[in-house]
Amino acid sequence: MTRDVRWFVSAGAVWLVAFAVRGAAQSPPQTPVAAEVSTSAGVFSAGQASKGEQVFGNICQGCHNTAGFSNDKFKETWNGRPVAELFALISESMPDDSPGSLPMPEYVQVVAYLLKLNGQPAGKADLPVEVDALKKIKMELKKED
């Protein structure tokens, strides 16, 4: 089988990309993804969680109470999962009468508040609003003994 081999120069790196006769391409090497960060490392600020508590009280508390977001079932469900998944669920489905209607920073503030409710420590920096950054943060929620 004949292959058409082309060389590409990109940002000082040389990539060999081979294209098979049938058109199937081989991918260049992937850049390694940065190591995950744990929520136990202080990934949100105290101020951000405080703002999240206000948003929760003003918007969420009409339908939800905090007990449902800090019990063992919640911790079991979300432990080990990326923060991005919790953020996506909340930002895409809440509030119930107008999903996705809050500004993204307010959704992140609510997530920071939920992390605080689950015993996660505050750090110096705010939880990022960027989904790609949230994908790298793993929730470590321990059930009550």
CSV table of C-alpha atoms in Angstrom, one decimal:
chain,number,residue,atom,x,y,z
A,1,MET,CA,0.0,0.0,0.0
A,2,THR,CA,1.4,3.4,-1.0
A,3,ARG,CA,1.4,6.2,1.5
A,4,ASP,CA,1.7,9.9,0.9
A,5,VAL,CA,4.0,11.3,3.6
A,6,ARG,CA,4.1,15.0,4.2
A,7,TRP,CA,6.2,17.1,6.6
A,8,PHE,CA,4.8,20.0,8.5
A,9,VAL,CA,6.7,22.6,10.5
A,10,SER,CA,4.7,24.1,13.3
A,11,ALA,CA,6.0,26.3,16.1
A,12,GLY,CA,9.5,25.0,15.7
A,13,ALA,CA,8.5,21.4,15.9
A,14,VAL,CA,8.5,19.0,13.0
A,15,TRP,CA,5.5,16.6,12.7
A,16,LEU,CA,5.4,13.6,10.4
A,17,VAL,CA,1.8,13.1,9.3
A,18,ALA,CA,1.2,10.1,7.2
A,19,PHE,CA,-2.0,9.8,5.1
A,20,ALA,CA,-3.1,6.3,4.0
A,21,VAL,CA,-4.4,5.9,0.5
A,22,ARG,CA,-7.9,5.5,1.9
A,23,GLY,CA,-7.6,8.9,3.6
A,24,ALA,CA,-7.2,7.8,7.2
A,25,ALA,CA,-4.9,10.2,9.0
A,26,GLN,CA,-2.5,9.5,11.8
A,27,SER,CA,-2.7,12.0,14.6
A,28,PRO,CA,0.4,13.9,15.8
A,29,PRO,CA,1.4,13.2,19.4
A,30,GLN,CA,-0.9,14.6,22.0
A,31,THR,CA,0.3,17.1,24.5
A,32,PRO,CA,0.1,15.6,28.0
A,33,VAL,CA,-2.8,16.9,30.1
A,34,ALA,CA,-1.7,18.6,33.4
A,35,ALA,CA,-2.2,16.6,36.6
A,36,GLU,CA,-5.5,16.9,38.3
A,37,VAL,CA,-5.9,19.2,41.3
A,38,SER,CA,-8.0,18.1,44.2
A,39,THR,CA,-10.7,20.3,45.8
A,40,SER,CA,-9.0,19.6,49.1
A,41,ALA,CA,-6.2,21.9,47.9
A,42,GLY,CA,-8.3,25.0,48.2
A,43,VAL,CA,-9.5,25.7,44.7
A,44,PHE,CA,-12.0,28.5,45.5
A,45,SER,CA,-11.8,31.7,47.6
A,46,ALA,CA,-13.8,32.4,50.8
A,47,GLY,CA,-15.3,35.5,49.1
A,48,GLN,CA,-16.4,33.4,46.1
A,49,ALA,CA,-18.1,30.9,48.3
A,50,SER,CA,-19.8,33.7,50.3
A,51,LYS,CA,-21.1,35.2,47.0
A,52,GLY,CA,-22.3,31.7,46.1
A,53,GLU,CA,-24.2,31.4,49.4
A,54,GLN,CA,-26.0,34.7,48.5
A,55,VAL,CA,-26.9,33.4,45.1
A,56,PHE,CA,-28.1,30.1,46.5
A,57,GLY,CA,-30.2,32.0,49.1
A,58,ASN,CA,-31.7,34.3,46.5
A,59,ILE,CA,-32.2,31.9,43.6
A,60,CYS,CA,-31.9,28.2,44.6
A,61,GLN,CA,-33.3,28.1,48.1
A,62,GLY,CA,-36.9,28.5,46.8
A,63,CYS,CA,-36.7,24.9,45.6
A,64,HIS,CA,-33.6,23.4,47.3
A,65,ASN,CA,-32.2,23.2,50.8
A,66,THR,CA,-28.5,22.9,51.6
A,67,ALA,CA,-28.9,19.4,53.2
A,68,GLY,CA,-29.4,17.9,49.8
A,69,PHE,CA,-26.1,19.2,48.7
A,70,SER,CA,-23.9,18.1,51.6
A,71,ASN,CA,-25.3,14.7,52.6
A,72,ASP,CA,-23.6,11.3,52.1
A,73,LYS,CA,-25.6,10.6,48.9
A,74,PHE,CA,-24.4,13.8,47.4
A,75,LYS,CA,-20.8,13.1,48.4
A,76,GLU,CA,-21.0,9.5,47.1
A,77,THR,CA,-22.4,10.7,43.8
A,78,TRP,CA,-19.9,13.5,43.1
A,79,ASN,CA,-16.7,12.2,44.8
A,80,GLY,CA,-13.9,11.6,42.3
A,81,ARG,CA,-15.7,13.5,39.5
A,82,PRO,CA,-14.4,16.7,37.9
A,83,VAL,CA,-15.9,20.0,39.1
A,84,ALA,CA,-16.8,20.7,35.5
A,85,GLU,CA,-19.5,18.0,35.7
A,86,LEU,CA,-21.3,19.6,38.7
A,87,PHE,CA,-20.9,23.0,37.1
A,88,ALA,CA,-22.4,21.7,33.8
A,89,LEU,CA,-25.4,20.2,35.5
A,90,ILE,CA,-26.2,23.3,37.5
A,91,SER,CA,-25.5,25.8,34.7
A,92,GLU,CA,-27.5,23.9,32.1
A,93,SER,CA,-30.5,22.9,34.2
A,94,MET,CA,-30.9,25.6,36.8
A,95,PRO,CA,-32.9,27.6,37.8
A,96,ASP,CA,-35.7,25.2,36.9
A,97,ASP,CA,-37.9,27.9,35.5
A,98,SER,CA,-35.1,29.5,33.4
A,99,PRO,CA,-32.1,27.1,32.9
A,100,GLY,CA,-28.8,28.8,32.0
A,101,SER,CA,-30.1,32.3,32.7
A,102,LEU,CA,-27.6,33.2,35.4
A,103,PRO,CA,-24.2,34.7,34.5
A,104,MET,CA,-21.5,32.0,34.4
A,105,PRO,CA,-19.6,33.5,37.4
A,106,GLU,CA,-22.7,33.1,39.5
A,107,TYR,CA,-22.9,29.4,38.7
A,108,VAL,CA,-19.2,29.0,39.6
A,109,GLN,CA,-19.9,30.9,42.9
A,110,VAL,CA,-22.7,28.4,43.7
A,111,VAL,CA,-20.3,25.5,43.0
A,112,ALA,CA,-17.7,27.1,45.3
A,113,TYR,CA,-20.4,27.4,48.0
A,114,LEU,CA,-21.4,23.7,47.5
A,115,LEU,CA,-17.7,22.7,47.9
A,116,LYS,CA,-17.6,24.7,51.1
A,117,LEU,CA,-20.7,23.0,52.4
A,118,ASN,CA,-18.9,19.7,51.9
A,119,GLY,CA,-16.0,20.7,54.0
A,120,GLN,CA,-13.6,21.7,51.3
A,121,PRO,CA,-11.1,24.4,52.3
A,122,ALA,CA,-11.0,27.8,50.8
A,123,GLY,CA,-7.8,28.9,49.1
A,124,LYS,CA,-6.5,32.3,47.8
A,125,ALA,CA,-7.8,32.2,44.3
A,126,ASP,CA,-11.3,32.0,42.9
A,127,LEU,CA,-12.5,28.8,41.2
A,128,PRO,CA,-12.1,29.5,37.5
A,129,VAL,CA,-15.0,30.1,35.2
A,130,GLU,CA,-13.4,28.2,32.2
A,131,VAL,CA,-14.8,24.7,31.7
A,132,ASP,CA,-11.4,23.3,30.6
A,133,ALA,CA,-9.8,24.4,33.9
A,134,LEU,CA,-12.8,22.9,35.9
A,135,LYS,CA,-12.2,19.6,34.1
A,136,LYS,CA,-8.8,19.4,35.8
A,137,ILE,CA,-10.2,19.8,39.3
A,138,LYS,CA,-11.3,16.6,41.0
A,139,MET,CA,-13.8,16.6,43.8
A,140,GLU,CA,-12.7,14.8,46.9
A,141,LEU,CA,-15.7,14.6,49.1
A,142,LYS,CA,-15.5,12.4,52.2
A,143,LYS,CA,-18.6,10.9,53.7
A,144,GLU,CA,-19.4,11.5,57.4
A,145,ASP,CA,-18.4,8.7,59.7
